[in-house]
PDB file of C-alpha atoms in Angstrom:
ATOM      1  CA  UNK E   1      38.249  -5.956 -16.116  1.00  0.00           C
ATOM      2  CA  UNK E   2      36.569  -7.885 -13.138  1.00  0.00           C
ATOM      3  CA  UNK E   3      36.251  -4.513 -11.370  1.00  0.00           C
ATOM      4  CA  UNK E   4      34.806  -2.472 -14.411  1.00  0.00           C
ATOM      5  CA  UNK E   5      32.092  -5.332 -14.825  1.00  0.00           C
ATOM      6  CA  UNK E   6      31.521  -5.082 -11.217  1.00  0.00           C
ATOM      7  CA  UNK E   7      30.754  -1.515 -11.421  1.00  0.00           C
ATOM      8  CA  UNK E   8      28.950  -1.297 -14.499  1.00  0.00           C
ATOM      9  CA  UNK E   9      26.521  -4.192 -12.920  1.00  0.00           C
ATOM     10  CA  UNK E  10      26.170  -2.173  -9.600  1.00  0.00           C
ATOM     11  CA  UNK E  11      25.261   1.173 -11.422  1.00  0.00           C
ATOM     12  CA  UNK E  12      22.504  -1.031 -14.017  1.00  0.00           C
ATOM     13  CA  UNK E  13      20.923  -2.731 -10.404  1.00  0.00           C
ATOM     14  CA  UNK E  14      20.681   0.971  -8.781  1.00  0.00           C
ATOM     15  CA  UNK E  15      19.004   2.237 -11.811  1.00  0.00           C
ATOM     16  CA  UNK E  16      16.637  -0.512 -12.032  1.00  0.00           C
ATOM     17  CA  UNK E  17      15.459  -0.238  -8.133  1.00  0.00           C
ATOM     18  CA  UNK E  18      14.985   3.614  -7.950  1.00  0.00           C
ATOM     19  CA  UNK E  19      11.807   3.253  -8.061  1.00  0.00           C
ATOM     20  CA  UNK E  20       9.455   1.619  -5.589  1.00  0.00           C
ATOM     21  CA  UNK E  21       6.103   1.461  -6.843  1.00  0.00           C
ATOM     22  CA  UNK E  22       5.645   1.158 -10.143  1.00  0.00           C
ATOM     23  CA  UNK E  23       2.293   2.362 -10.108  1.00  0.00           C
ATOM     24  CA  UNK E  24       0.150   5.856  -9.415  1.00  0.00           C
ATOM     25  CA  UNK E  25      -3.210   4.032  -8.825  1.00  0.00           C
ATOM     26  CA  UNK E  26      -4.258   0.975  -7.725  1.00  0.00           C
ATOM     27  CA  UNK E  27      -7.743  -0.270  -7.196  1.00  0.00           C
ATOM     28  CA  UNK E  28      -8.734  -4.076  -5.736  1.00  0.00           C
ATOM     29  CA  UNK E  29      -9.845  -6.409  -3.133  1.00  0.00           C
ATOM     30  CA  UNK E  30      -8.644  -7.165   0.278  1.00  0.00           C
ATOM     31  CA  UNK E  31      -9.379 -10.860   1.834  1.00  0.00           C
ATOM     32  CA  UNK E  32      -8.503 -11.613   5.465  1.00  0.00           C
ATOM     33  CA  UNK E  33      -9.148 -12.200   9.201  1.00  0.00           C
ATOM     34  CA  UNK E  34     -11.891  -8.984   8.795  1.00  0.00           C
ATOM     35  CA  UNK E  35     -15.306  -9.662   8.263  1.00  0.00           C
ATOM     36  CA  UNK E  36     -15.404 -10.085   4.578  1.00  0.00           C
ATOM     37  CA  UNK E  37     -14.004  -8.807   1.597  1.00  0.00           C
ATOM     38  CA  UNK E  38     -13.023  -5.252   1.756  1.00  0.00           C
ATOM     39  CA  UNK E  39     -12.377  -2.464  -1.184  1.00  0.00           C
ATOM     40  CA  UNK E  40      -9.167  -0.912  -1.193  1.00  0.00           C
ATOM     41  CA  UNK E  41      -8.050   2.074  -3.137  1.00  0.00           C
ATOM     42  CA  UNK E  42      -4.381   3.122  -3.078  1.00  0.00           C
ATOM     43  CA  UNK E  43      -2.757   6.628  -4.466  1.00  0.00           C
ATOM     44  CA  UNK E  44       0.456   7.808  -4.717  1.00  0.00           C
ATOM     45  CA  UNK E  45       1.055  11.102  -3.066  1.00  0.00           C
ATOM     46  CA  UNK E  46       4.698  11.311  -3.074  1.00  0.00           C
ATOM     47  CA  UNK E  47       7.911   9.701  -4.229  1.00  0.00           C
ATOM     48  CA  UNK E  48       7.604   6.818  -1.163  1.00  0.00           C
ATOM     49  CA  UNK E  49       4.557   7.394  -0.202  1.00  0.00           C
ATOM     50  CA  UNK E  50       0.927   6.471  -0.473  1.00  0.00           C
ATOM     51  CA  UNK E  51      -2.606   6.823   0.653  1.00  0.00           C
ATOM     52  CA  UNK E  52      -4.825   4.034   0.612  1.00  0.00           C
ATOM     53  CA  UNK E  53      -8.775   3.704   1.633  1.00  0.00           C
ATOM     54  CA  UNK E  54     -10.084   0.762   2.789  1.00  0.00           C
ATOM     55  CA  UNK E  55     -13.832   0.050   2.679  1.00  0.00           C
ATOM     56  CA  UNK E  56     -15.352  -2.920   4.838  1.00  0.00           C
ATOM     57  CA  UNK E  57     -18.971  -3.093   4.287  1.00  0.00           C
ATOM     58  CA  UNK E  58     -21.045  -4.945   6.628  1.00  0.00           C
ATOM     59  CA  UNK E  59     -22.124  -8.288   5.000  1.00  0.00           C
ATOM     60  CA  UNK E  60     -21.299 -10.860   7.615  1.00  0.00           C
ATOM     61  CA  UNK E  61     -21.741  -9.267  11.191  1.00  0.00           C
ATOM     62  CA  UNK E  62     -23.542  -5.964  10.331  1.00  0.00           C
ATOM     63  CA  UNK E  63     -20.121  -3.669  11.334  1.00  0.00           C
ATOM     64  CA  UNK E  64     -18.998  -1.528   8.548  1.00  0.00           C
ATOM     65  CA  UNK E  65     -15.845   0.141   8.538  1.00  0.00           C
ATOM     66  CA  UNK E  66     -13.340   2.835   6.796  1.00  0.00           C
ATOM     67  CA  UNK E  67      -9.814   3.116   7.465  1.00  0.00           C
ATOM     68  CA  UNK E  68      -8.073   6.109   5.339  1.00  0.00           C
ATOM     69  CA  UNK E  69      -4.184   5.380   5.822  1.00  0.00           C
ATOM     70  CA  UNK E  70      -0.940   6.886   4.918  1.00  0.00           C
ATOM     71  CA  UNK E  71       1.840   4.587   4.124  1.00  0.00           C
ATOM     72  CA  UNK E  72       5.536   4.964   3.639  1.00  0.00           C
ATOM     73  CA  UNK E  73       7.431   2.608   1.492  1.00  0.00           C
ATOM     74  CA  UNK E  74      10.441   1.046   1.430  1.00  0.00           C
ATOM     75  CA  UNK E  75      12.148  -0.565  -1.519  1.00  0.00           C
ATOM     76  CA  UNK E  76      14.132  -3.730  -1.224  1.00  0.00           C
ATOM     77  CA  UNK E  77      16.772  -5.247  -3.628  1.00  0.00           C
ATOM     78  CA  UNK E  78      14.357  -6.162  -6.314  1.00  0.00           C
ATOM     79  CA  UNK E  79      12.329  -3.992  -8.624  1.00  0.00           C
ATOM     80  CA  UNK E  80       8.872  -3.496  -8.093  1.00  0.00           C
ATOM     81  CA  UNK E  81       9.245  -5.152  -4.284  1.00  0.00           C
ATOM     82  CA  UNK E  82       8.978  -3.309  -1.322  1.00  0.00           C
ATOM     83  CA  UNK E  83       7.706  -3.181   2.471  1.00  0.00           C
ATOM     84  CA  UNK E  84       5.608  -0.386   3.713  1.00  0.00           C
ATOM     85  CA  UNK E  85       4.478   0.932   6.991  1.00  0.00           C
ATOM     86  CA  UNK E  86       1.544   3.606   8.052  1.00  0.00           C
ATOM     87  CA  UNK E  87      -0.343   5.236  10.051  1.00  0.00           C
ATOM     88  CA  UNK E  88      -4.025   6.331   9.333  1.00  0.00           C
ATOM     89  CA  UNK E  89      -7.894   7.022  11.097  1.00  0.00           C
ATOM     90  CA  UNK E  90     -10.372   4.170  11.239  1.00  0.00           C
ATOM     91  CA  UNK E  91     -14.165   4.992  11.858  1.00  0.00           C
ATOM     92  CA  UNK E  92     -16.520   1.756  12.521  1.00  0.00           C
ATOM     93  CA  UNK E  93     -20.536   1.549  12.485  1.00  0.00           C
ATOM     94  CA  UNK E  94     -21.725  -1.019  14.568  1.00  0.00           C
ATOM     95  CA  UNK E  95     -25.416  -1.890  15.498  1.00  0.00           C
ATOM     96  CA  UNK E  96     -27.016  -0.518  18.524  1.00  0.00           C
ATOM     97  CA  UNK E  97     -29.694  -2.434  20.875  1.00  0.00           C
ATOM     98  CA  UNK E  98     -32.112  -0.789  18.385  1.00  0.00           C
ATOM     99  CA  UNK E  99     -31.895  -2.537  14.771  1.00  0.00           C
ATOM    100  CA  UNK E 100     -32.663   0.723  13.038  1.00  0.00           C
ATOM    101  CA  UNK E 101     -30.128   2.775  14.939  1.00  0.00           C
ATOM    102  CA  UNK E 102     -26.505   2.195  14.399  1.00  0.00           C
ATOM    103  CA  UNK E 103     -23.503   4.223  16.498  1.00  0.00           C
ATOM    104  CA  UNK E 104     -19.920   5.068  15.045  1.00  0.00           C
ATOM    105  CA  UNK E 105     -16.876   4.332  16.596  1.00  0.00           C
ATOM    106  CA  UNK E 106     -13.505   6.134  15.614  1.00  0.00           C
ATOM    107  CA  UNK E 107      -9.703   5.537  16.456  1.00  0.00           C
ATOM    108  CA  UNK E 108      -6.397   5.273  14.958  1.00  0.00           C
ATOM    109  CA  UNK E 109      -5.226   2.492  12.963  1.00  0.00           C
ATOM    110  CA  UNK E 110      -1.408   0.960  11.811  1.00  0.00           C
ATOM    111  CA  UNK E 111      -0.208  -1.102   8.957  1.00  0.00           C
ATOM    112  CA  UNK E 112       2.761  -3.086   8.184  1.00  0.00           C
ATOM    113  CA  UNK E 113       3.442  -5.257   5.237  1.00  0.00           C
ATOM    114  CA  UNK E 114       5.109  -6.005   1.893  1.00  0.00           C
ATOM    115  CA  UNK E 115       4.007  -5.919  -1.505  1.00  0.00           C
ATOM    116  CA  UNK E 116       4.935  -6.987  -5.092  1.00  0.00           C
ATOM    117  CA  UNK E 117       3.833  -5.440  -8.753  1.00  0.00           C
ATOM    118  CA  UNK E 118       3.707  -8.010 -11.349  1.00  0.00           C
ATOM    119  CA  UNK E 119       2.798  -6.229 -14.683  1.00  0.00           C
ATOM    120  CA  UNK E 120      -0.746  -4.629 -14.008  1.00  0.00           C
ATOM    121  CA  UNK E 121      -1.264  -6.412 -10.599  1.00  0.00           C
ATOM    122  CA  UNK E 122      -0.186  -5.725  -7.445  1.00  0.00           C
ATOM    123  CA  UNK E 123      -0.252  -8.078  -4.495  1.00  0.00           C
ATOM    124  CA  UNK E 124       0.409  -7.311  -0.973  1.00  0.00           C
ATOM    125  CA  UNK E 125       0.231  -8.632   2.552  1.00  0.00           C
ATOM    126  CA  UNK E 126       0.003  -6.784   5.717  1.00  0.00           C
ATOM    127  CA  UNK E 127      -0.669  -6.691   9.388  1.00  0.00           C
ATOM    128  CA  UNK E 128      -3.622  -4.104  10.735  1.00  0.00           C
ATOM    129  CA  UNK E 129      -4.378  -3.181  14.068  1.00  0.00           C
ATOM    130  CA  UNK E 130      -6.774  -0.446  15.034  1.00  0.00           C
ATOM    131  CA  UNK E 131      -7.879   1.099  18.044  1.00  0.00           C
ATOM    132  CA  UNK E 132     -11.664   2.820  19.136  1.00  0.00           C
ATOM    133  CA  UNK E 133     -10.671   5.522  21.098  1.00  0.00           C
ATOM    134  CA  UNK E 134     -13.590   8.054  20.002  1.00  0.00           C
ATOM    135  CA  UNK E 135     -17.037   7.577  21.086  1.00  0.00           C
ATOM    136  CA  UNK E 136     -18.795   4.163  21.550  1.00  0.00           C
ATOM    137  CA  UNK E 137     -16.513   1.307  22.984  1.00  0.00           C
ATOM    138  CA  UNK E 138     -12.420   1.622  23.652  1.00  0.00           C
ATOM    139  CA  UNK E 139     -11.109  -1.888  22.088  1.00  0.00           C
ATOM    140  CA  UNK E 140      -8.170  -3.223  19.816  1.00  0.00           C
ATOM    141  CA  UNK E 141      -8.961  -5.501  16.723  1.00  0.00           C
ATOM    142  CA  UNK E 142      -6.342  -6.691  14.142  1.00  0.00           C
ATOM    143  CA  UNK E 143      -6.337  -7.999  10.973  1.00  0.00           C
ATOM    144  CA  UNK E 144      -4.412  -9.656   8.445  1.00  0.00           C
ATOM    145  CA  UNK E 145      -4.993 -10.212   4.693  1.00  0.00           C
ATOM    146  CA  UNK E 146      -4.029 -10.308   1.301  1.00  0.00           C
ATOM    147  CA  UNK E 147      -4.817  -7.517  -1.083  1.00  0.00           C
ATOM    148  CA  UNK E 148      -4.844  -8.342  -5.086  1.00  0.00           C
ATOM    149  CA  UNK E 149      -5.107  -4.819  -6.807  1.00  0.00           C
ATOM    150  CA  UNK E 150      -5.398  -3.951 -10.479  1.00  0.00           C
ATOM    151  CA  UNK E 151      -3.352  -1.023 -11.538  1.00  0.00           C
ATOM    152  CA  UNK E 152      -5.277   2.097 -13.161  1.00  0.00           C
ATOM    153  CA  UNK E 153      -2.459   4.302 -13.476  1.00  0.00           C
ATOM    154  CA  UNK E 154       0.842   3.189 -14.312  1.00  0.00           C
ATOM    155  CA  UNK E 155       3.970   4.806 -12.748  1.00  0.00           C
ATOM    156  CA  UNK E 156       5.802   7.163 -15.983  1.00  0.00           C
ATOM    157  CA  UNK E 157       9.408   5.639 -16.639  1.00  0.00           C
ATOM    158  CA  UNK E 158      12.253   7.908 -16.447  1.00  0.00           C
ATOM    159  CA  UNK E 159      14.247   7.774 -19.541  1.00  0.00           C
ATOM    160  CA  UNK E 160      17.936   7.008 -18.868  1.00  0.00           C
ATOM    161  CA  UNK E 161      20.815   9.084 -20.647  1.00  0.00           C
ATOM    162  CA  UNK E 162      23.156   6.712 -21.657  1.00  0.00           C
ATOM    163  CA  UNK E 163      24.927   9.430 -23.732  1.00  0.00           C
ATOM    164  CA  UNK E 164      25.286  11.724 -21.238  1.00  0.00           C
ATOM    165  CA  UNK E 165      28.986  12.651 -22.321  1.00  0.00           C
ATOM    166  CA  UNK E 166      27.563  14.256 -25.276  1.00  0.00           C
ATOM    167  CA  UNK E 167      25.626  16.776 -23.707  1.00  0.00           C
TER     168      UNK E 167
END
């Protein structure tokens, strides 16, 4: 009897963690060690993959940046909690010696972090190093941030066929 309860419990647990993300589209604010608040838009593109766009406007130090990151999500034993890592492209716009002119630096970005989804809110923490390799100065920058996203489009729930023996 104990074995049957254990097997039923394991099946129920596995059915609860089959979906890594509980959203398709999420939009929010990223707050961290960068030059201020950043806009984050995340879209699910495959079963465990998302593409995130991060835009940082130039409020504090007059440097704007745009990151486009492909992220692979890995589920943890609890529903709606996962870790992720990803890579992408990065572009900065920096002022030159002439105030009216800006130069653009481009390079690569990486990201590693974790996220939790609660109802219509997604909260994540990440570490994001970037390196400029095209045009401008070659330099390494890194940021750490907490992102608060509102879920715009939820993931469709799969119907569980409990009476599979009748089919």
